[in-house]
mmCIF file of C-alpha atoms and ligand atoms in Angstrom:
data_model
loop_
_atom_site.group_PDB
_atom_site.id
_atom_site.type_symbol
_atom_site.label_atom_id
_atom_site.label_comp_id
_atom_site.label_asym_id
_atom_site.label_seq_id
_atom_site.Cartn_x
_atom_site.Cartn_y
_atom_site.Cartn_z
ATOM 1 C CA MET U 1023 -0.120 -0.166 -0.058
ATOM 2 C CA THR U 1024 1.131 3.072 -1.036
ATOM 3 C CA GLY U 1025 -0.274 5.446 1.480
ATOM 4 C CA SER U 1026 -1.111 8.384 -0.477
ATOM 5 C CA ALA U 1027 -3.906 7.012 -2.444
ATOM 6 C CA PHE U 1028 -7.347 7.569 -0.834
ATOM 7 C CA LEU U 1029 -9.115 4.494 -2.286
ATOM 8 C CA GLU U 1030 -6.871 2.005 -3.599
ATOM 9 C CA VAL U 1031 -8.286 -1.265 -5.460
ATOM 10 C CA ASN U 1032 -5.884 -4.152 -5.630
ATOM 11 C CA GLY U 1033 -6.515 -7.418 -7.651
ATOM 12 C CA VAL U 1034 -10.263 -7.213 -7.003
ATOM 13 C CA ASN U 1035 -12.250 -10.552 -8.474
ATOM 14 C CA LYS U 1036 -15.731 -11.202 -8.458
ATOM 15 C CA TYR U 1037 -17.741 -14.215 -9.107
ATOM 16 C CA PHE U 1038 -21.382 -14.903 -8.906
ATOM 17 C CA GLY U 1039 -21.287 -18.517 -8.880
ATOM 18 C CA SER U 1040 -19.272 -19.527 -11.810
ATOM 19 C CA LEU U 1041 -19.611 -16.320 -13.881
ATOM 20 C CA HIS U 1042 -16.400 -14.296 -13.572
ATOM 21 C CA VAL U 1043 -17.368 -10.683 -13.243
ATOM 22 C CA LEU U 1044 -14.249 -8.825 -12.359
ATOM 23 C CA LYS U 1045 -10.816 -10.046 -13.418
ATOM 24 C CA ASP U 1046 -8.007 -8.516 -11.301
ATOM 25 C CA CYS U 1047 -9.109 -5.013 -11.209
ATOM 26 C CA SER U 1048 -6.476 -2.919 -9.525
ATOM 27 C CA PHE U 1049 -6.803 1.422 -9.777
ATOM 28 C CA SER U 1050 -6.009 3.990 -6.998
ATOM 29 C CA VAL U 1051 -7.814 7.461 -6.395
ATOM 30 C CA THR U 1052 -6.477 10.008 -4.837
ATOM 31 C CA LYS U 1053 -8.430 12.819 -2.642
ATOM 32 C CA GLY U 1054 -10.085 15.137 -4.539
ATOM 33 C CA GLN U 1055 -10.286 12.938 -7.839
ATOM 34 C CA THR U 1056 -13.080 12.461 -10.118
ATOM 35 C CA VAL U 1057 -13.022 8.802 -12.024
ATOM 36 C CA VAL U 1058 -15.273 8.030 -14.941
ATOM 37 C CA LEU U 1059 -15.617 4.573 -15.255
ATOM 38 C CA ILE U 1060 -17.133 3.497 -18.719
ATOM 39 C CA GLY U 1061 -17.492 0.168 -20.502
ATOM 40 C CA PRO U 1062 -20.179 -2.056 -22.450
ATOM 41 C CA SER U 1063 -23.236 -3.321 -20.774
ATOM 42 C CA GLY U 1064 -22.212 -6.122 -18.755
ATOM 43 C CA SER U 1065 -19.023 -5.200 -18.368
ATOM 44 C CA GLY U 1066 -18.849 -4.678 -14.716
ATOM 45 C CA LYS U 1067 -19.221 -1.534 -13.820
ATOM 46 C CA SER U 1068 -21.929 -1.674 -11.774
ATOM 47 C CA THR U 1069 -20.477 -4.742 -9.456
ATOM 48 C CA LEU U 1070 -17.193 -3.046 -9.505
ATOM 49 C CA LEU U 1071 -18.638 0.340 -7.904
ATOM 50 C CA ARG U 1072 -20.623 -1.894 -5.361
ATOM 51 C CA CYS U 1073 -17.505 -3.167 -4.659
ATOM 52 C CA LEU U 1074 -16.199 -0.109 -3.314
ATOM 53 C CA ASN U 1075 -18.910 0.563 -0.901
ATOM 54 C CA LEU U 1076 -18.749 -3.459 0.091
ATOM 55 C CA LEU U 1077 -22.342 -3.600 -1.476
ATOM 56 C CA GLU U 1078 -20.962 -6.657 -2.708
ATOM 57 C CA PRO U 1079 -18.121 -8.175 -1.428
ATOM 58 C CA PRO U 1080 -15.018 -9.072 -3.609
ATOM 59 C CA SER U 1081 -14.120 -12.581 -4.227
ATOM 60 C CA ALA U 1082 -10.715 -11.945 -3.994
ATOM 61 C CA GLY U 1083 -8.127 -8.803 -3.420
ATOM 62 C CA SER U 1084 -8.106 -6.052 -1.459
ATOM 63 C CA ILE U 1085 -9.469 -2.623 -0.999
ATOM 64 C CA ALA U 1086 -8.157 0.217 0.790
ATOM 65 C CA PHE U 1087 -9.908 3.394 1.848
ATOM 66 C CA GLU U 1088 -7.711 6.255 3.370
ATOM 67 C CA GLY U 1089 -5.036 3.817 4.000
ATOM 68 C CA ARG U 1090 -7.250 1.107 5.658
ATOM 69 C CA GLU U 1091 -7.779 -2.267 4.247
ATOM 70 C CA ILE U 1092 -11.941 -2.769 4.170
ATOM 71 C CA THR U 1093 -12.157 -6.145 2.689
ATOM 72 C CA GLY U 1094 -10.944 -7.902 5.262
ATOM 73 C CA ASP U 1095 -14.081 -7.677 7.653
ATOM 74 C CA LEU U 1096 -17.211 -6.969 6.582
ATOM 75 C CA ARG U 1097 -18.520 -6.584 10.091
ATOM 76 C CA ASN U 1098 -18.130 -3.293 9.616
ATOM 77 C CA ALA U 1099 -19.017 -2.609 6.137
ATOM 78 C CA HIS U 1100 -22.378 -0.537 7.294
ATOM 79 C CA LYS U 1101 -19.945 2.129 8.693
ATOM 80 C CA LEU U 1102 -17.762 2.414 5.860
ATOM 81 C CA ARG U 1103 -21.194 2.846 3.797
ATOM 82 C CA ALA U 1104 -22.212 5.963 6.161
ATOM 83 C CA GLN U 1105 -19.201 7.369 4.636
ATOM 84 C CA ILE U 1106 -19.628 6.743 1.048
ATOM 85 C CA GLY U 1107 -22.678 8.418 -0.817
ATOM 86 C CA MET U 1108 -24.112 6.404 -3.884
ATOM 87 C CA VAL U 1109 -26.523 7.620 -6.307
ATOM 88 C CA PHE U 1110 -28.366 5.142 -8.471
ATOM 89 C CA GLN U 1111 -30.094 4.878 -11.876
ATOM 90 C CA ASN U 1112 -33.511 4.890 -10.693
ATOM 91 C CA PHE U 1113 -33.158 7.642 -7.538
ATOM 92 C CA GLU U 1114 -34.761 5.271 -5.216
ATOM 93 C CA LEU U 1115 -36.218 7.957 -3.157
ATOM 94 C CA PHE U 1116 -38.782 7.277 -0.178
ATOM 95 C CA GLN U 1117 -41.812 8.327 -2.256
ATOM 96 C CA HIS U 1118 -44.046 8.692 0.780
ATOM 97 C CA LEU U 1119 -41.576 11.386 2.206
ATOM 98 C CA ASN U 1120 -41.440 15.064 0.728
ATOM 99 C CA ALA U 1121 -37.469 16.127 -0.803
ATOM 100 C CA VAL U 1122 -36.732 17.603 2.458
ATOM 101 C CA GLU U 1123 -37.920 14.403 4.843
ATOM 102 C CA ASN U 1124 -35.737 12.330 2.467
ATOM 103 C CA ILE U 1125 -32.762 14.412 3.038
ATOM 104 C CA MET U 1126 -33.159 14.559 6.697
ATOM 105 C CA LEU U 1127 -33.833 10.903 7.469
ATOM 106 C CA ALA U 1128 -30.304 9.681 7.372
ATOM 107 C CA PRO U 1129 -28.574 12.262 9.273
ATOM 108 C CA MET U 1130 -31.395 12.040 11.903
ATOM 109 C CA LYS U 1131 -31.276 8.254 12.178
ATOM 110 C CA VAL U 1132 -27.368 7.575 11.780
ATOM 111 C CA LEU U 1133 -25.940 11.005 12.659
ATOM 112 C CA GLY U 1134 -28.163 11.736 15.945
ATOM 113 C CA TYR U 1135 -29.118 14.998 14.111
ATOM 114 C CA SER U 1136 -32.036 16.768 16.080
ATOM 115 C CA ARG U 1137 -35.274 17.562 13.759
ATOM 116 C CA LEU U 1138 -34.395 20.844 13.660
ATOM 117 C CA ASP U 1139 -30.850 20.857 12.185
ATOM 118 C CA ALA U 1140 -31.456 18.188 10.083
ATOM 119 C CA HIS U 1141 -34.235 20.174 8.775
ATOM 120 C CA ASP U 1142 -31.601 23.155 8.230
ATOM 121 C CA LEU U 1143 -28.885 20.992 6.672
ATOM 122 C CA ALA U 1144 -31.448 19.440 3.919
ATOM 123 C CA VAL U 1145 -32.658 23.219 3.173
ATOM 124 C CA ASP U 1146 -29.186 24.232 2.615
ATOM 125 C CA LEU U 1147 -28.809 20.761 0.245
ATOM 126 C CA LEU U 1148 -31.748 21.830 -1.551
ATOM 127 C CA HIS U 1149 -30.091 25.487 -2.255
ATOM 128 C CA LYS U 1150 -26.462 23.527 -3.188
ATOM 129 C CA VAL U 1151 -28.507 21.028 -5.817
ATOM 130 C CA HIS U 1152 -30.396 23.978 -7.209
ATOM 131 C CA ILE U 1153 -34.199 23.235 -6.184
ATOM 132 C CA PRO U 1154 -34.840 25.175 -2.837
ATOM 133 C CA ASP U 1155 -38.156 25.713 -3.995
ATOM 134 C CA ARG U 1156 -39.133 21.700 -3.816
ATOM 135 C CA ALA U 1157 -38.625 21.062 -0.189
ATOM 136 C CA ASP U 1158 -42.102 20.138 0.279
ATOM 137 C CA HIS U 1159 -42.864 18.257 -2.932
ATOM 138 C CA LEU U 1160 -43.071 14.506 -2.987
ATOM 139 C CA PRO U 1161 -41.022 12.395 -5.103
ATOM 140 C CA ASP U 1162 -44.259 11.763 -7.835
ATOM 141 C CA GLU U 1163 -44.410 15.784 -8.062
ATOM 142 C CA LEU U 1164 -41.263 16.344 -9.142
ATOM 143 C CA SER U 1165 -39.366 15.601 -12.211
ATOM 144 C CA GLY U 1166 -36.594 13.166 -13.127
ATOM 145 C CA GLY U 1167 -34.073 15.669 -12.872
ATOM 146 C CA GLN U 1168 -34.937 17.126 -9.717
ATOM 147 C CA GLN U 1169 -35.720 13.521 -7.897
ATOM 148 C CA GLN U 1170 -32.247 12.556 -8.769
ATOM 149 C CA ARG U 1171 -30.881 15.972 -7.479
ATOM 150 C CA VAL U 1172 -32.768 15.164 -4.304
ATOM 151 C CA ALA U 1173 -31.047 11.971 -3.863
ATOM 152 C CA ILE U 1174 -27.945 13.723 -4.504
ATOM 153 C CA ALA U 1175 -28.386 16.129 -1.754
ATOM 154 C CA ARG U 1176 -29.574 12.961 0.455
ATOM 155 C CA ALA U 1177 -26.209 11.323 -0.475
ATOM 156 C CA LEU U 1178 -24.581 14.402 0.472
ATOM 157 C CA ALA U 1179 -26.258 14.819 4.072
ATOM 158 C CA MET U 1180 -24.106 12.125 5.333
ATOM 159 C CA LYS U 1181 -21.296 14.335 4.791
ATOM 160 C CA PRO U 1182 -19.630 11.626 2.527
ATOM 161 C CA LYS U 1183 -15.893 11.393 1.940
ATOM 162 C CA LEU U 1184 -16.523 9.523 -1.304
ATOM 163 C CA MET U 1185 -19.362 9.792 -4.189
ATOM 164 C CA LEU U 1186 -20.241 6.674 -6.194
ATOM 165 C CA TYR U 1187 -22.672 7.440 -9.229
ATOM 166 C CA ASP U 1188 -24.283 4.281 -11.256
ATOM 167 C CA GLU U 1189 -25.443 5.952 -14.365
ATOM 168 C CA PRO U 1190 -27.093 8.293 -12.515
ATOM 169 C CA THR U 1191 -28.412 10.269 -15.713
ATOM 170 C CA SER U 1192 -29.871 7.024 -17.586
ATOM 171 C CA ALA U 1193 -33.198 6.983 -16.446
ATOM 172 C CA LEU U 1194 -33.637 11.045 -17.378
ATOM 173 C CA ASP U 1195 -35.108 12.904 -20.225
ATOM 174 C CA PRO U 1196 -32.629 14.421 -22.403
ATOM 175 C CA GLU U 1197 -33.576 17.747 -21.329
ATOM 176 C CA MET U 1198 -33.112 16.922 -17.794
ATOM 177 C CA ILE U 1199 -29.173 15.417 -17.706
ATOM 178 C CA ARG U 1200 -27.878 18.756 -18.114
ATOM 179 C CA GLU U 1201 -29.016 19.849 -14.988
ATOM 180 C CA VAL U 1202 -27.673 16.614 -12.887
ATOM 181 C CA LEU U 1203 -24.223 16.558 -14.507
ATOM 182 C CA ASP U 1204 -23.905 20.408 -13.454
ATOM 183 C CA VAL U 1205 -24.631 19.247 -10.116
ATOM 184 C CA MET U 1206 -22.006 16.406 -10.297
ATOM 185 C CA THR U 1207 -19.637 19.059 -12.257
ATOM 186 C CA GLU U 1208 -19.975 21.690 -9.208
ATOM 187 C CA LEU U 1209 -19.365 19.039 -6.661
ATOM 188 C CA SER U 1210 -16.372 17.751 -8.522
ATOM 189 C CA ALA U 1211 -14.896 21.409 -8.662
ATOM 190 C CA ASP U 1212 -15.643 21.657 -4.851
ATOM 191 C CA GLY U 1213 -13.076 18.714 -4.160
ATOM 192 C CA MET U 1214 -15.639 15.725 -4.007
ATOM 193 C CA THR U 1215 -13.769 12.619 -4.592
ATOM 194 C CA SER U 1216 -15.572 11.087 -6.844
ATOM 195 C CA VAL U 1217 -16.379 7.553 -9.085
ATOM 196 C CA CYS U 1218 -19.006 7.763 -11.994
ATOM 197 C CA VAL U 1219 -20.233 5.577 -14.341
ATOM 198 C CA THR U 1220 -21.456 7.151 -17.056
ATOM 199 C CA HIS U 1221 -21.516 7.649 -20.660
ATOM 200 C CA GLU U 1222 -21.880 11.126 -20.565
ATOM 201 C CA MET U 1223 -18.566 12.012 -22.347
ATOM 202 C CA GLY U 1224 -19.088 15.719 -21.997
ATOM 203 C CA PHE U 1225 -19.192 15.759 -18.507
ATOM 204 C CA ALA U 1226 -16.319 13.095 -18.687
ATOM 205 C CA ARG U 1227 -14.008 15.939 -20.607
ATOM 206 C CA ARG U 1228 -15.407 18.735 -18.097
ATOM 207 C CA ALA U 1229 -15.170 17.131 -14.668
ATOM 208 C CA ALA U 1230 -13.101 13.716 -14.743
ATOM 209 C CA ASP U 1231 -9.339 13.623 -14.003
ATOM 210 C CA ARG U 1232 -9.288 10.082 -14.812
ATOM 211 C CA ILE U 1233 -11.100 7.632 -17.355
ATOM 212 C CA ILE U 1234 -11.294 3.753 -16.651
ATOM 213 C CA PHE U 1235 -12.446 1.662 -19.161
ATOM 214 C CA MET U 1236 -13.707 -1.583 -18.961
ATOM 215 C CA GLU U 1237 -15.076 -4.700 -21.165
ATOM 216 C CA ARG U 1238 -15.687 -8.163 -19.968
ATOM 217 C CA GLY U 1239 -14.754 -7.559 -16.292
ATOM 218 C CA SER U 1240 -11.146 -6.310 -16.823
ATOM 219 C CA ILE U 1241 -9.791 -2.781 -17.199
ATOM 220 C CA ILE U 1242 -8.308 -2.543 -20.434
ATOM 221 C CA GLU U 1243 -7.706 1.208 -20.036
ATOM 222 C CA ASN U 1244 -6.915 3.957 -17.463
ATOM 223 C CA ALA U 1245 -5.855 7.104 -18.526
ATOM 224 C CA THR U 1246 -5.912 10.870 -17.520
ATOM 225 C CA SER U 1247 -8.627 12.161 -19.100
ATOM 226 C CA GLU U 1248 -6.611 14.564 -21.132
ATOM 227 C CA VAL U 1249 -4.604 11.066 -22.789
ATOM 228 C CA PHE U 1250 -8.087 9.582 -23.544
ATOM 229 C CA PHE U 1251 -9.393 12.172 -25.130
ATOM 230 C CA SER U 1252 -6.416 13.322 -27.220
ATOM 231 C CA GLY U 1253 -6.660 10.566 -29.259
ATOM 232 C CA GLU U 1254 -4.285 8.291 -27.530
ATOM 233 C CA ALA U 1255 -6.975 5.916 -26.133
ATOM 234 C CA SER U 1256 -6.428 2.265 -27.046
ATOM 235 C CA ASP U 1257 -7.984 1.485 -30.099
ATOM 236 C CA ARG U 1258 -10.678 -0.702 -28.359
ATOM 237 C CA ALA U 1259 -11.525 2.329 -26.033
ATOM 238 C CA LYS U 1260 -12.132 4.449 -29.471
ATOM 239 C CA GLN U 1261 -14.279 1.699 -30.922
ATOM 240 C CA PHE U 1262 -16.401 1.959 -27.865
ATOM 241 C CA LEU U 1263 -16.451 5.787 -27.564
ATOM 242 C CA ASN U 1264 -17.500 5.893 -31.394
ATOM 243 C CA GLN U 1265 -20.523 3.508 -30.770
ATOM 244 C CA ILE U 1266 -22.007 5.803 -27.845
ATOM 245 C CA LEU U 1267 -21.461 9.157 -29.619
ATOM 246 C CA HIS U 1268 -23.083 7.994 -32.456
HETATM 247 N N1 ADP D 1874 -26.130 -10.373 -8.384
HETATM 248 C C1 ADP D 1874 -25.785 -10.561 -9.669
HETATM 249 N N2 ADP D 1874 -25.956 -12.193 -9.304
HETATM 250 C C2 ADP D 1874 -25.529 -12.722 -10.877
HETATM 251 N N3 ADP D 1874 -25.083 -12.133 -11.590
HETATM 252 C C3 ADP D 1874 -24.669 -10.850 -11.587
HETATM 253 C C4 ADP D 1874 -25.292 -10.107 -10.915
HETATM 254 N N4 ADP D 1874 -25.012 -8.861 -10.750
HETATM 255 C C5 ADP D 1874 -24.377 -8.550 -11.953
HETATM 256 N N5 ADP D 1874 -24.211 -9.743 -12.743
HETATM 257 C C6 ADP D 1874 -23.685 -10.165 -13.862
HETATM 258 O O1 ADP D 1874 -22.555 -9.928 -13.888
HETATM 259 C C7 ADP D 1874 -21.781 -9.228 -14.907
HETATM 260 C C8 ADP D 1874 -21.844 -7.610 -14.491
HETATM 261 O O2 ADP D 1874 -22.851 -6.883 -14.223
HETATM 262 P P1 ADP D 1874 -22.672 -5.257 -14.194
HETATM 263 O O3 ADP D 1874 -21.721 -5.283 -12.890
HETATM 264 O O4 ADP D 1874 -24.354 -5.298 -14.004
HETATM 265 O O5 ADP D 1874 -22.426 -4.601 -15.481
HETATM 266 P P2 ADP D 1874 -22.436 -3.258 -15.881
HETATM 267 O O6 ADP D 1874 -22.724 -2.526 -14.558
HETATM 268 O O7 ADP D 1874 -21.161 -2.728 -16.704
HETATM 269 O O8 ADP D 1874 -23.674 -3.279 -17.424
HETATM 270 C C9 ADP D 1874 -23.147 -9.192 -15.961
HETATM 271 O O9 ADP D 1874 -22.738 -10.717 -16.531
HETATM 272 C C10 ADP D 1874 -24.216 -9.674 -15.001
HETATM 273 O O10 ADP D 1874 -25.208 -10.270 -15.115
HETATM 274 MG MG1 MG D 1875 -24.666 -0.997 -14.290
#
């Protein structure tokens, strides 16, 4: 372990039964970096992301978070997950709670915030994601782009050290993609360490420090975004980019 990497993934393998889904995946993320993970459907992106917060325990290999090995003892996985925010394709908001209540829940339950403090925090976060006027709306009264921004605010309420995004804009109508990517870009610019599975290459160019390209469970490219987008990417990665850009 180098000690300097914030997140260090070392030789991670994952099997589902006999299906070998992650093959010797290794990469590291330094504090404040934004890493974009791309690759064809079924290549293992979601599984790799879920391994990072131990929603899926790796079958082999190790992951260190802030210099501490997290894969050895899964009993503390919930403590780790409290420090890592995750945003999903389908928002996964609590349908019976309005926007502000969705955001208040975890700080009250997990961090011991009073109702008043949690409410103040939630209102601040709704400003941060640019929908302060939607506090008392239920999820089904919000657009997809607004729901996803509530989901991001809900993750931020736990003051995460790392944000994981799994195709956060894939379920959105095209006109709502930008407002969600803008919030993610602002968070990255503020120094939030992030790993994002997304095919939004405009976002990757703007916000990513590194691009990781996966195929069939293996990381086949891990490059700075300058190198990746300057035409120096591997032929396979270029071919994939062509497919998603046309
Ligand atoms: N819980 C699971 N049980 C069995 N197979 C799974 C499970 N989750 C994912 N897989 C399989 O693992 C492979 C990688 O899936 P996934 O990580 O979702 O890929 P991606 O996110 O890149 O589309 C796929 O073949 C998928 O069917
Ligand atoms: Mg996926």
